[in-house]
GROMACS .gro file of C-alpha atoms in nm:
model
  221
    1UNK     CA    1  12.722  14.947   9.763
    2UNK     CA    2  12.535  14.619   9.896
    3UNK     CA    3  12.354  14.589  10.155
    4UNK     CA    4  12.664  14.292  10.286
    5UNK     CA    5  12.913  14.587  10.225
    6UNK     CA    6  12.686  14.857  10.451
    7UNK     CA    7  12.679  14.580  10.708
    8UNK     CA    8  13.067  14.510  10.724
    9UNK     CA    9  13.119  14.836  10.710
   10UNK     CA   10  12.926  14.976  11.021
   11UNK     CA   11  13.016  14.644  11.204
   12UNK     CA   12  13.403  14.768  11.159
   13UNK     CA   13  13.282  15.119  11.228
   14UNK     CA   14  13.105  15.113  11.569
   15UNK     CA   15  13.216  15.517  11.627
   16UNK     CA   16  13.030  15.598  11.282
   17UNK     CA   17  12.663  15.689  11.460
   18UNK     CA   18  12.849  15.880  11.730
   19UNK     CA   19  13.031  16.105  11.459
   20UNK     CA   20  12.681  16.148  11.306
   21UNK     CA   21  12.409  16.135  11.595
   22UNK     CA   22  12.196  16.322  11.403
   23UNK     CA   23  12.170  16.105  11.127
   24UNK     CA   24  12.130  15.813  11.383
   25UNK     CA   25  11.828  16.027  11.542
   26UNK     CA   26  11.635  16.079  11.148
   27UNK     CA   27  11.680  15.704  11.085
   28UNK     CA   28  11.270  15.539  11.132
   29UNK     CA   29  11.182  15.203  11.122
   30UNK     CA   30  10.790  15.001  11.111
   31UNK     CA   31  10.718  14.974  11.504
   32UNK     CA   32  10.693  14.589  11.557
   33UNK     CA   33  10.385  14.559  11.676
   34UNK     CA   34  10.168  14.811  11.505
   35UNK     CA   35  10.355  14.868  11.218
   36UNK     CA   36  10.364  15.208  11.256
   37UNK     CA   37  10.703  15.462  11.167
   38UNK     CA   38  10.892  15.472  11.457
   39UNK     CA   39  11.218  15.638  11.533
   40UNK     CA   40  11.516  15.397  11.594
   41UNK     CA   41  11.532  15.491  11.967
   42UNK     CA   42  11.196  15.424  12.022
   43UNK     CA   43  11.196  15.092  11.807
   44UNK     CA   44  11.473  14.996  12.020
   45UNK     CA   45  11.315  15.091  12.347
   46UNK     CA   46  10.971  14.865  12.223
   47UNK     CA   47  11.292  14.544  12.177
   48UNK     CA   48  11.390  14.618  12.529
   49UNK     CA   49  11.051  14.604  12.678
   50UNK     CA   50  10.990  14.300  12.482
   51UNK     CA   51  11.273  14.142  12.597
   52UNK     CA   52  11.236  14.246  12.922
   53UNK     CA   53  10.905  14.105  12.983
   54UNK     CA   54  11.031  13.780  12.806
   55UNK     CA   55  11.296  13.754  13.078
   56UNK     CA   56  11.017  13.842  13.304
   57UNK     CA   57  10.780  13.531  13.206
   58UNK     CA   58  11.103  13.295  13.249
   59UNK     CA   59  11.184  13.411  13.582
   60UNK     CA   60  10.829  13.344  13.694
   61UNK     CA   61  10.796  13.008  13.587
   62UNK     CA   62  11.159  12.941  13.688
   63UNK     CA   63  11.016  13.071  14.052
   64UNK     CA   64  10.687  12.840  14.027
   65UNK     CA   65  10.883  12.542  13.888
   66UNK     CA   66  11.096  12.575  14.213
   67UNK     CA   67  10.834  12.571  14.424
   68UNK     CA   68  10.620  12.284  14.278
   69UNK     CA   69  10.992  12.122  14.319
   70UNK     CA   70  10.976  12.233  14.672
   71UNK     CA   71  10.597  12.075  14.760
   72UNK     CA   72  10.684  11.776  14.560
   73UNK     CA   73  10.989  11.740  14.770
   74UNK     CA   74  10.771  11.760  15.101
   75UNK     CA   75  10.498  11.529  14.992
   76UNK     CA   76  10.805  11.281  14.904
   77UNK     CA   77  10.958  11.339  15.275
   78UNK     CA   78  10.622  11.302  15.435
   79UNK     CA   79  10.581  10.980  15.266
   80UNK     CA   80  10.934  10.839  15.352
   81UNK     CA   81  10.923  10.921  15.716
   82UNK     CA   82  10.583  10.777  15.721
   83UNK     CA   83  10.661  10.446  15.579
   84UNK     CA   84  10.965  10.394  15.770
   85UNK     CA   85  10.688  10.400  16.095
   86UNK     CA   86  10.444  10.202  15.910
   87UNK     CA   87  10.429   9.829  16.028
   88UNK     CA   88  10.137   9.637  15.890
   89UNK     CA   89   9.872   9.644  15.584
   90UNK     CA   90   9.638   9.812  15.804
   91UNK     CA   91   9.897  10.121  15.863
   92UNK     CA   92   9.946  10.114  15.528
   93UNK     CA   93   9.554  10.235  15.452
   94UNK     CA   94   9.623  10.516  15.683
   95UNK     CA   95   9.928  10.677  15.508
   96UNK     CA   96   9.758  10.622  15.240
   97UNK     CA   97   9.446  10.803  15.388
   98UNK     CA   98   9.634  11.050  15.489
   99UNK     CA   99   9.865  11.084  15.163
  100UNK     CA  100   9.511  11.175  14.891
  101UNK     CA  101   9.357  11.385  15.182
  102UNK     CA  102   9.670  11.644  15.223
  103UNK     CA  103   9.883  11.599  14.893
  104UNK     CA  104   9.661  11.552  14.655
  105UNK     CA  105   9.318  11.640  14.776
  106UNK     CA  106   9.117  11.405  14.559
  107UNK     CA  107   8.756  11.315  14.681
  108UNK     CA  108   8.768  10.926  14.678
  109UNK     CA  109   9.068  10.685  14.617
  110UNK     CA  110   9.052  10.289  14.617
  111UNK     CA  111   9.278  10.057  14.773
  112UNK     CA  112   9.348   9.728  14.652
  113UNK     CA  113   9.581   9.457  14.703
  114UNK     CA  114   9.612   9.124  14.519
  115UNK     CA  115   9.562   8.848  14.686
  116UNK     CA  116   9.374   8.717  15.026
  117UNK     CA  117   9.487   8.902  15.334
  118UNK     CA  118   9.184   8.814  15.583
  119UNK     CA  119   9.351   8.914  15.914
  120UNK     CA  120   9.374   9.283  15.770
  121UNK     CA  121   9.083   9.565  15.651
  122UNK     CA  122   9.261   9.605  15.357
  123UNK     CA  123   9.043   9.571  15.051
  124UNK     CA  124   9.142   9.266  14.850
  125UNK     CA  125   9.089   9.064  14.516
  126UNK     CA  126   9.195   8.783  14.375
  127UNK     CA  127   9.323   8.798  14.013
  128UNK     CA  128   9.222   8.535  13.804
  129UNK     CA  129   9.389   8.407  13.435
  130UNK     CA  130   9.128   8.580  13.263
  131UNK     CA  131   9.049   8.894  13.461
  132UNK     CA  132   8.686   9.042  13.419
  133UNK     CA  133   8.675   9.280  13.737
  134UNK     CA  134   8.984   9.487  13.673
  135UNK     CA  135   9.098   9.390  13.272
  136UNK     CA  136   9.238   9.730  13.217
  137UNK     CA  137   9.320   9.851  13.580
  138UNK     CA  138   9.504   9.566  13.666
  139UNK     CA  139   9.688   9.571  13.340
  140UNK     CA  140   9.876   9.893  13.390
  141UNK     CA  141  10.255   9.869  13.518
  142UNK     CA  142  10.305  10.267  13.442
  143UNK     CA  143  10.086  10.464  13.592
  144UNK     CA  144   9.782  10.606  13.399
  145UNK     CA  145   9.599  10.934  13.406
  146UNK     CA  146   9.264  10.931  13.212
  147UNK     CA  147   8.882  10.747  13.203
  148UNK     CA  148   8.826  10.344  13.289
  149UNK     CA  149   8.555  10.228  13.170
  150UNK     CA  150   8.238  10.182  13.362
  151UNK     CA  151   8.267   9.807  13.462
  152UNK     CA  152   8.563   9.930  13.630
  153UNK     CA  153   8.465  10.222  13.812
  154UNK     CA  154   8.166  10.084  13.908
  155UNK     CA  155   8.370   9.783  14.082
  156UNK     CA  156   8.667  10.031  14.207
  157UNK     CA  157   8.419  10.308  14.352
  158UNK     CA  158   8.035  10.165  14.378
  159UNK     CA  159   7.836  10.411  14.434
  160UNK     CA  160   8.014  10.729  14.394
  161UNK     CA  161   8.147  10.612  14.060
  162UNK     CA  162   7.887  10.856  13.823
  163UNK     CA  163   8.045  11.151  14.006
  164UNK     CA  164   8.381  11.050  13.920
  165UNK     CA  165   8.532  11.268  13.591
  166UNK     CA  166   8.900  11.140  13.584
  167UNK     CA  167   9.151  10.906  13.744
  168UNK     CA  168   9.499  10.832  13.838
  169UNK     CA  169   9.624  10.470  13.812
  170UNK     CA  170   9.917  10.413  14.027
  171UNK     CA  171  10.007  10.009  14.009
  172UNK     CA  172  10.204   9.873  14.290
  173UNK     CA  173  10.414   9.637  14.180
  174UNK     CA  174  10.756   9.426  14.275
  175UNK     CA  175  11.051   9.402  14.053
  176UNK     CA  176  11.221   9.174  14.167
  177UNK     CA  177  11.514   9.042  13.949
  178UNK     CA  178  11.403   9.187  13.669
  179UNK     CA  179  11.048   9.006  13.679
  180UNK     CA  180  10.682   9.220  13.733
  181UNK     CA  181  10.449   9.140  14.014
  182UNK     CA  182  10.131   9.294  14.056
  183UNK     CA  183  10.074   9.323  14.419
  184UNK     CA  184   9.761   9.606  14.413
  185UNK     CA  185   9.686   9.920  14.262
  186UNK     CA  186   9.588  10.287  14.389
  187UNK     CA  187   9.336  10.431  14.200
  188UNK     CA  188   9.303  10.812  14.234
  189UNK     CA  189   8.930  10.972  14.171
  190UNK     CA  190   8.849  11.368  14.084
  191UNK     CA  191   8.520  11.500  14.028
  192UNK     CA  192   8.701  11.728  13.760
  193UNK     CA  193   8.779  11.613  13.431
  194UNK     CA  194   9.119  11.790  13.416
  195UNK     CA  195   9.264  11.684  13.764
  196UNK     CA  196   9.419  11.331  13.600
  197UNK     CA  197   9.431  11.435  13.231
  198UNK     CA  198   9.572  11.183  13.016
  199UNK     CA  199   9.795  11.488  12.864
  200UNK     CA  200   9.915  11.568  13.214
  201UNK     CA  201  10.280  11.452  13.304
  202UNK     CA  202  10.268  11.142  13.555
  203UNK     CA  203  10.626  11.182  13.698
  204UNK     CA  204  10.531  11.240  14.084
  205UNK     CA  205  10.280  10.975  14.056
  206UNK     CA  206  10.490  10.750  13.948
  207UNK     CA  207  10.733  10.852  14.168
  208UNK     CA  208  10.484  10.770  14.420
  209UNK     CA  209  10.391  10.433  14.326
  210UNK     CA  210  10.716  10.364  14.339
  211UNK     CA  211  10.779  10.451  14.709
  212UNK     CA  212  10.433  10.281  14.807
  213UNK     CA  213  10.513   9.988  14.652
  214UNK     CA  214  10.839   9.942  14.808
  215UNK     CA  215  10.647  10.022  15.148
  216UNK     CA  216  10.405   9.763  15.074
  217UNK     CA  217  10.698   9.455  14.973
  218UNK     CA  218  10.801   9.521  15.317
  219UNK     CA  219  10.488   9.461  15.484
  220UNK     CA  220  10.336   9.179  15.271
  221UNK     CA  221  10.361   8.824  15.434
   0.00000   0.00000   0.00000
């Protein structure tokens, strides 16, 4: 008899170990971990734990995927209501203040908008044809988690620009019939190397940039 045949046969049999328990109870099999001769019960028991703690490990991340989902869904609200209030350039830098301080609790962050605004304390530059301040920040329109090089975070940051390990690039930009502005850019500093990995996901960030810049077309002049 092949093995196909013993198959079939105690698949259309299902009452066969209950007529003979005790051969059911003499039947061993290599433990799956250890390798060791095991009983069936007990090799059966070892597949329920396993399982078990499988379902186990995707409950738990189900449960911290809801709540990032949850905090990311506060941060967003927090940053709606607050824009809806904001009504100039210079409210703008204290959402925005406020934002990196209790969301993301980065130790520096830069500011920048495009342009000349000199009735506001906004930080701005002027971008020129051939851009040698910001070549690479100013270049993004996704937003970017990694290094810049040192030019760059010496102009973004100044002094506190050695201490600075990794950084989040969130462009702010206008869309306008289909056509890309750049109207500033919200550079994100950690002192940890890992905060804005470049292997991280950027979803929320973008996400944010998205909802500043919007908040910022509405204020610009």
């Amino acid at each position: 008899m092949s093995e196909e045949e013993v198959i079939q046969y105690l698949s259309n049999t299902p009452e066969f170990f209950i007529r003979n328990a005790d051969l059911l109870e003499s039947l061993t099999l290599p433990h799956p971990v250890n390798g060791k001769v095991v009983s069936l019960l007990e090799y059966q028991v070892n597949l329920l734990r396993k399982s078990t703690a499988d379902y186990r490990a995707q409950f738990e991340r189900l449960v911290e995927v809801a709540r990032e989902n949850e905090s990311t869904m506060q941060k967003s609200r927090r940053l709606v209501l607050a824009g809806l209030t904001c009504s100039s350039l210079d409210d703008l830098v204290v959402i925005i203040d406020d934002m990196v301080r209790e969301d993301f609790d980065v130790s520096h962050h830069t500011l920048i908008l495009y342009g000349e605004f000199p009735d506001n304390a906004v930080r701005s530059h002027k971008l020129e044809e051939n851009e040698a301040s910001l070549p690479h920040t100013s270049g993004f329109t996704e937003c970017f988690c990694g290094a810049l090089p040192d030019n760059e975070m010496n102009f973004l940051f100044s002094d506190s620009a050695s201490s600075i390990r990794s950084v989040a690039v969130l462009p702010l930009l206008s869309r306008e019939s289909g056509t890309i502005k750049k109207c500033g850019v919200l550079v994100l500093g950690a002192e940890s190397k890992s905060a804005f990995d470049k292997d991280k996901g950027a979803l929320f960030l973008q996400y944010v940039a998205d909802l500043l810049s919007a908040i910022l077309l509405r204020l610009l002049p």
